Amino acid sequence: MRDVAIIGVSQTKFGELWDSSFRDLIAEAGVKAVMDAEVEGDDIEAMYVGNMSSGLFVDQEHIAALISDHMGLNPIPTTRVEAACASGGLALRQGIMAVASGFHDVVISAGVEKMTDVVDATPAIATASDQEWEAQQGATFPSLYAMIAKRHMYEYGTTREQLAQFSVVNHKNAKNNPNAQFPFEISVDKVINSTMVADPLTLLDCSPVSDGAAAVVMVPAEDAKKYTDTPIYVRASAQASGTIALHNRKDLTTIDSTKVASRKAYEMAGVTTKDIDLAEVHDCFSINGLLAVEDLGFAEKGKGGIAIEEGQTEIDGDFPINPSGGLKARGHPLGATGIAQAAEVVWQLRGDAGKRQVDGAEIGMTHNIGGTGGTAAVHIFGRDLE
Amino acid sequence: MRDVAIIGVSQTKFGELWDSSFRDLIAEAGVKAVMDAEVEGDDIEAMYVGNMSSGLFVDQEHIAALISDHMGLNPIPTTRVEAACASGGLALRQGIMAVASGFHDVVISAGVEKMTDVVDATPAIATASDQEWEAQQGATFPSLYAMIAKRHMYEYGTTREQLAQFSVVNHKNAKNNPNAQFPFEISVDKVINSTMVADPLTLLDCSPVSDGAAAVVMVPAEDAKKYTDTPIYVRASAQASGTIALHNRKDLTTIDSTKVASRKAYEMAGVTTKDIDLAEVHDCFSINGLLAVEDLGFAEKGKGGIAIEEGQTEIDGDFPINPSGGLKARGHPLGATGIAQAAEVVWQLRGDAGKRQVDGAEIGMTHNIGGTGGTAAVHIFGRDLE
């Protein structure tokens, strides 16, 4: 199989974008990625798009054909991939496979979600959980993650303040991200005293309902320098499935799919956690960011809270997490998140991340979760191939 | 890239399956395919599943994780692919790519749709069209295809009877298909005098609302004989996009995506239309079956109706179409259709199709459409690799 390089990335502003329709968002992300890659639209040979629930959010399925039509990409193969909030990560992976295999040479993987055109996004989001065993019984995502948080606090002594601190660091980073939904700082007190959502999680532990899109353009590694002086290489692409419902888990405080996918990714890339200069992790709730710190191997199980409290996840810490602001503060348009994570890592590895730049970053990771861990996609990128 | 072989296939009964839930259907199809392939569940390295709209039909997204969990496949990568009614064809293609590329050795591609748990399936189906330009203006799929039919009749003198005859042949074949939703014969008179849906299409020109699932198991061609004496080889896998909305088309009576994908498939397989011993085509409405006869190259543009009238598409005709009964009479659980088509071709090429067997079939084709042609997937299979 061929090695793969990313030559162009983009992200729209994330937020409540009342003036942008579903197709506006994808058009903006697509055009910006193609321009960043300095290719022509005609060069694109295939497209994958990650999207969780355009059917429930905007009454539109068949979106890959819609996008292809709207963007003038016909008649190339265009395919939607769905895995709840990991849809973007899986679209990225399918695009990588399409190039690695030799099926196609120039592939665009995008992600998009338009969530604000419905009165209440919660029922649509709940379809990422087990409908029969969770959603229909009244469990929403905040409540599922709240149970995980309670258990983590009980088993490991994780504190309310440590959880809150994860959001605080995200916001601190987002301040320097022009595409972030919430580019301003918050405090631990503010998090703890914000509206209760599902005990112990308050409003500021939760990622928002967002509109947005992102895209990456990929080519075979051997061709990358023809397009750009700063290609970023895909070192690993791994995906794993885990139990979709919480009641089936041996351990509530571990996301097995994250562990399996990340171990596989480390092996593929020939690196260990210590080699990762920054990671964009899936903090749909503060507790999930904390679990990622542990399950990806940055901290021992049960020590994630302490690592966050000690500042190890900050941009100048031992293992910078979410320099973009993460799902919490960059925003979380579900299907776009996995692609936006990759875009951030590419900007970081190019050294183009401005005031949120992780100094000398050479290897970066993305971690994208569906539901409460039914799906995990982990990617590792590098400035070099080895 | 490696050649790919199919070593196991399955299809549940298609119909209004009140006793089978979404997860029952996929479990039945999965288990039967694995048994047919004589592999163990543990051998499966990745799964793709085609499904159009589980979100709107059963309030459940993230179905690949759900299925993985329910079938005991964790932690392998499992991915949902969506392209409206072509979802199955694209899941098949992603599975083929996963094996061809060397990413995985034993891959299952499945398709499923549970459509009868909603009061009215029409609004969900309409999300396969362009929501802003078609569905919201009141256009349903029967009305879109009715416009195509009217235009075809106007331009080429296609008769009402010729359209009806396509349904008649489908039902004749379905009589011998134990998995078919409507295993009984109908007459041209009965079609024409059935309830009007959208002039000129009556009820018996339309494929039904169905529940069902299907699955195929694939391995590298070089390993196939280890599993079975009768592997069926993938000779071509092609996909194309076309305009999602009808108003953008130069010619209402041609599905461009079918033409592009089929020409590519013929080239990949090194065959012409004349070499195809049977084709399973996407007759969601009788007119679309007729268009397929033309756009796949079996008959000249405008002559599809005559070919059908003359019996050329019957099992003993010049180019047998839909020996399974097609979408009209086998049933059309949207995401399952593309996979069920492949299962039928495999049974035919193995010589296992019983009373609906096409004598001496060596090369077969599947043709799977999303919407009114926004997506097309065309596959060619053979008893031999060349």
CSV table of C-alpha atoms in Angstrom, one decimal, chain A residues 24-201:
chain,number,residue,atom,x,y,z
A,24,ASP,CA,-23.2,26.6,2.1
A,25,LEU,CA,-21.1,25.1,4.8
A,26,ILE,CA,-19.8,22.2,2.8
A,27,ALA,CA,-19.1,24.5,-0.2
A,28,GLU,CA,-17.1,26.9,1.9
A,29,ALA,CA,-15.0,24.1,3.4
A,30,GLY,CA,-14.5,22.3,0.1
A,31,VAL,CA,-13.4,25.4,-1.8
A,32,LYS,CA,-11.0,26.5,1.0
A,33,ALA,CA,-9.4,23.0,1.1
A,34,VAL,CA,-9.0,22.8,-2.6
A,35,MET,CA,-7.5,26.3,-2.6
A,36,ASP,CA,-5.2,25.4,0.3
A,37,ALA,CA,-4.0,22.3,-1.6
A,38,GLU,CA,-3.6,24.4,-4.8
A,39,VAL,CA,-5.4,21.8,-6.9
A,40,GLU,CA,-8.3,22.3,-9.2
A,41,GLY,CA,-11.8,20.9,-8.6
A,42,ASP,CA,-11.3,18.7,-11.6
A,43,ASP,CA,-8.3,17.0,-10.0
A,44,ILE,CA,-10.5,15.5,-7.3
A,45,GLU,CA,-11.1,11.8,-8.1
A,46,ALA,CA,-13.3,10.8,-5.1
A,47,MET,CA,-14.9,12.3,-2.1
A,48,TYR,CA,-15.9,11.0,1.3
A,49,VAL,CA,-18.1,13.0,3.6
A,50,GLY,CA,-18.7,12.3,7.3
A,51,ASN,CA,-22.1,13.3,8.6
A,52,MET,CA,-24.1,11.9,11.5
A,53,SER,CA,-27.7,12.8,10.9
A,54,SER,CA,-28.6,15.1,8.0
A,55,GLY,CA,-31.8,13.1,7.9
A,56,LEU,CA,-32.9,14.2,11.3
A,57,PHE,CA,-31.3,17.6,11.3
A,58,VAL,CA,-32.1,18.9,7.8
A,59,ASP,CA,-34.4,16.3,6.3
A,60,GLN,CA,-31.8,15.4,3.7
A,61,GLU,CA,-30.1,12.0,3.2
A,62,HIS,CA,-28.1,11.2,0.1
A,63,ILE,CA,-25.8,14.1,0.9
A,64,ALA,CA,-22.7,12.9,-0.9
A,65,ALA,CA,-24.6,13.1,-4.2
A,66,LEU,CA,-26.0,16.5,-3.2
A,67,ILE,CA,-22.6,17.8,-2.4
A,68,SER,CA,-21.1,16.4,-5.6
A,69,ASP,CA,-23.8,18.1,-7.6
A,70,HIS,CA,-23.6,21.4,-5.7
A,71,MET,CA,-19.8,21.5,-5.9
A,72,GLY,CA,-19.6,20.6,-9.6
A,73,LEU,CA,-17.7,17.3,-8.8
A,74,ASN,CA,-20.0,15.0,-10.9
A,75,PRO,CA,-19.5,12.2,-12.0
A,76,ILE,CA,-16.8,11.2,-9.5
A,77,PRO,CA,-17.6,8.6,-6.8
A,78,THR,CA,-18.8,10.4,-3.6
A,79,THR,CA,-19.7,8.5,-0.5
A,80,ARG,CA,-21.2,9.4,2.9
A,81,VAL,CA,-19.9,7.6,5.9
A,82,GLU,CA,-21.7,7.7,9.3
A,83,ALA,CA,-20.6,6.6,12.7
A,84,ALA,CA,-22.4,9.2,14.9
A,85,CYS,CA,-19.8,11.8,16.2
A,86,ALA,CA,-17.0,9.7,14.7
A,87,SER,CA,-18.4,10.1,11.2
A,88,GLY,CA,-15.6,12.6,10.3
A,89,GLY,CA,-12.8,10.3,11.5
A,90,LEU,CA,-14.2,7.4,9.4
A,91,ALA,CA,-14.6,9.6,6.3
A,92,LEU,CA,-10.9,10.5,6.8
A,93,ARG,CA,-10.0,6.9,7.1
A,94,GLN,CA,-12.0,5.9,4.0
A,95,GLY,CA,-10.2,8.6,2.0
A,96,ILE,CA,-6.9,7.4,3.3
A,97,MET,CA,-7.8,3.9,2.2
A,98,ALA,CA,-8.8,5.1,-1.2
A,99,VAL,CA,-5.4,6.7,-1.8
A,100,ALA,CA,-3.3,4.1,0.0
A,101,SER,CA,-4.9,1.3,-2.1
A,102,GLY,CA,-4.3,3.0,-5.4
A,103,PHE,CA,-8.0,3.3,-6.2
A,104,HIS,CA,-7.7,7.1,-6.4
A,105,ASP,CA,-4.9,9.7,-6.5
A,106,VAL,CA,-6.5,12.9,-5.2
A,107,VAL,CA,-9.2,12.4,-2.7
A,108,ILE,CA,-11.1,14.9,-0.5
A,109,SER,CA,-12.5,13.8,2.9
A,110,ALA,CA,-15.0,16.3,4.4
A,111,GLY,CA,-17.3,16.5,7.4
A,112,VAL,CA,-20.3,18.6,7.9
A,113,GLU,CA,-23.2,19.0,10.3
A,114,LYS,CA,-26.0,21.6,10.4
A,115,MET,CA,-27.5,21.2,13.8
A,116,THR,CA,-29.3,24.5,14.5
A,117,ASP,CA,-32.2,24.1,12.1
A,118,VAL,CA,-34.2,21.9,14.5
A,119,VAL,CA,-35.9,23.1,17.7
A,120,ASP,CA,-34.1,20.6,19.9
A,121,ALA,CA,-31.0,18.7,18.8
A,122,THR,CA,-31.1,16.3,21.7
A,123,PRO,CA,-33.4,13.6,20.3
A,124,ALA,CA,-31.3,13.5,17.1
A,125,ILE,CA,-28.1,13.2,19.1
A,126,ALA,CA,-29.6,10.5,21.2
A,127,THR,CA,-29.8,8.2,18.1
A,128,ALA,CA,-26.0,7.7,18.5
A,129,SER,CA,-26.8,5.7,21.7
A,130,ASP,CA,-28.6,2.3,21.8
A,131,GLN,CA,-32.1,3.4,21.0
A,132,GLU,CA,-33.8,0.4,22.6
A,133,TRP,CA,-31.7,0.2,25.8
A,134,GLU,CA,-30.8,3.8,26.3
A,135,ALA,CA,-32.5,6.6,24.4
A,136,GLN,CA,-36.1,5.2,24.6
A,137,GLN,CA,-35.6,4.8,28.4
A,138,GLY,CA,-34.9,8.5,28.6
A,139,ALA,CA,-31.1,8.5,28.7
A,140,THR,CA,-29.6,11.5,26.9
A,141,PHE,CA,-25.8,11.9,26.2
A,142,PRO,CA,-25.2,14.2,29.1
A,143,SER,CA,-26.7,11.7,31.4
A,144,LEU,CA,-24.7,8.8,30.0
A,145,TYR,CA,-21.5,10.7,30.4
A,146,ALA,CA,-22.5,11.9,33.8
A,147,MET,CA,-22.7,8.3,34.9
A,148,ILE,CA,-19.2,7.7,33.6
A,149,ALA,CA,-18.0,10.8,35.4
A,150,LYS,CA,-19.7,9.8,38.7
A,151,ARG,CA,-18.1,6.4,38.5
A,152,HIS,CA,-14.6,7.8,37.7
A,153,MET,CA,-14.9,10.2,40.7
A,154,TYR,CA,-16.0,7.3,42.9
A,155,GLU,CA,-13.2,4.9,41.8
A,156,TYR,CA,-10.3,7.3,41.5
A,157,GLY,CA,-11.1,10.3,43.5
A,158,THR,CA,-11.3,12.5,40.5
A,159,THR,CA,-12.5,15.9,41.6
A,160,ARG,CA,-15.2,18.3,40.2
A,161,GLU,CA,-12.5,20.9,39.8
A,162,GLN,CA,-10.3,18.6,37.7
A,163,LEU,CA,-13.2,18.0,35.3
A,164,ALA,CA,-13.9,21.7,35.1
A,165,GLN,CA,-10.2,22.4,34.4
A,166,PHE,CA,-10.4,20.4,31.2
A,167,SER,CA,-13.0,22.9,29.9
A,168,VAL,CA,-10.9,25.9,31.2
A,169,VAL,CA,-7.9,24.8,29.2
A,170,ASN,CA,-10.0,24.2,26.1
A,171,HIS,CA,-11.3,27.8,26.3
A,172,LYS,CA,-7.9,29.2,26.9
A,173,ASN,CA,-6.7,27.6,23.7
A,174,ALA,CA,-9.8,28.5,21.7
A,175,LYS,CA,-9.2,32.2,22.5
A,176,ASN,CA,-6.5,32.0,19.8
A,177,ASN,CA,-8.5,30.0,17.3
A,178,PRO,CA,-10.4,32.3,14.8
A,179,ASN,CA,-12.6,29.4,13.8
A,180,ALA,CA,-13.7,28.6,17.4
A,181,GLN,CA,-17.3,28.9,18.5
A,182,PHE,CA,-16.3,30.2,22.0
A,183,PRO,CA,-13.0,32.1,21.7
A,184,PHE,CA,-12.9,33.4,25.3
A,185,GLU,CA,-11.6,32.2,28.6
A,186,ILE,CA,-13.7,30.8,31.5
A,187,SER,CA,-12.8,29.8,35.0
A,188,VAL,CA,-13.2,26.7,37.1
A,189,ASP,CA,-15.7,28.5,39.3
A,190,LYS,CA,-17.7,29.5,36.2
A,191,VAL,CA,-17.8,25.9,35.0
A,192,ILE,CA,-18.9,24.5,38.3
A,193,ASN,CA,-21.6,27.2,38.9
A,194,SER,CA,-23.0,27.1,35.3
A,195,THR,CA,-26.4,25.5,34.8
A,196,MET,CA,-26.7,21.9,36.0
A,197,VAL,CA,-27.2,19.5,33.0
A,198,ALA,CA,-26.7,16.0,34.5
A,199,ASP,CA,-24.9,15.8,37.8
A,200,PRO,CA,-21.9,16.3,38.0
A,201,LEU,CA,-21.8,17.8,34.5
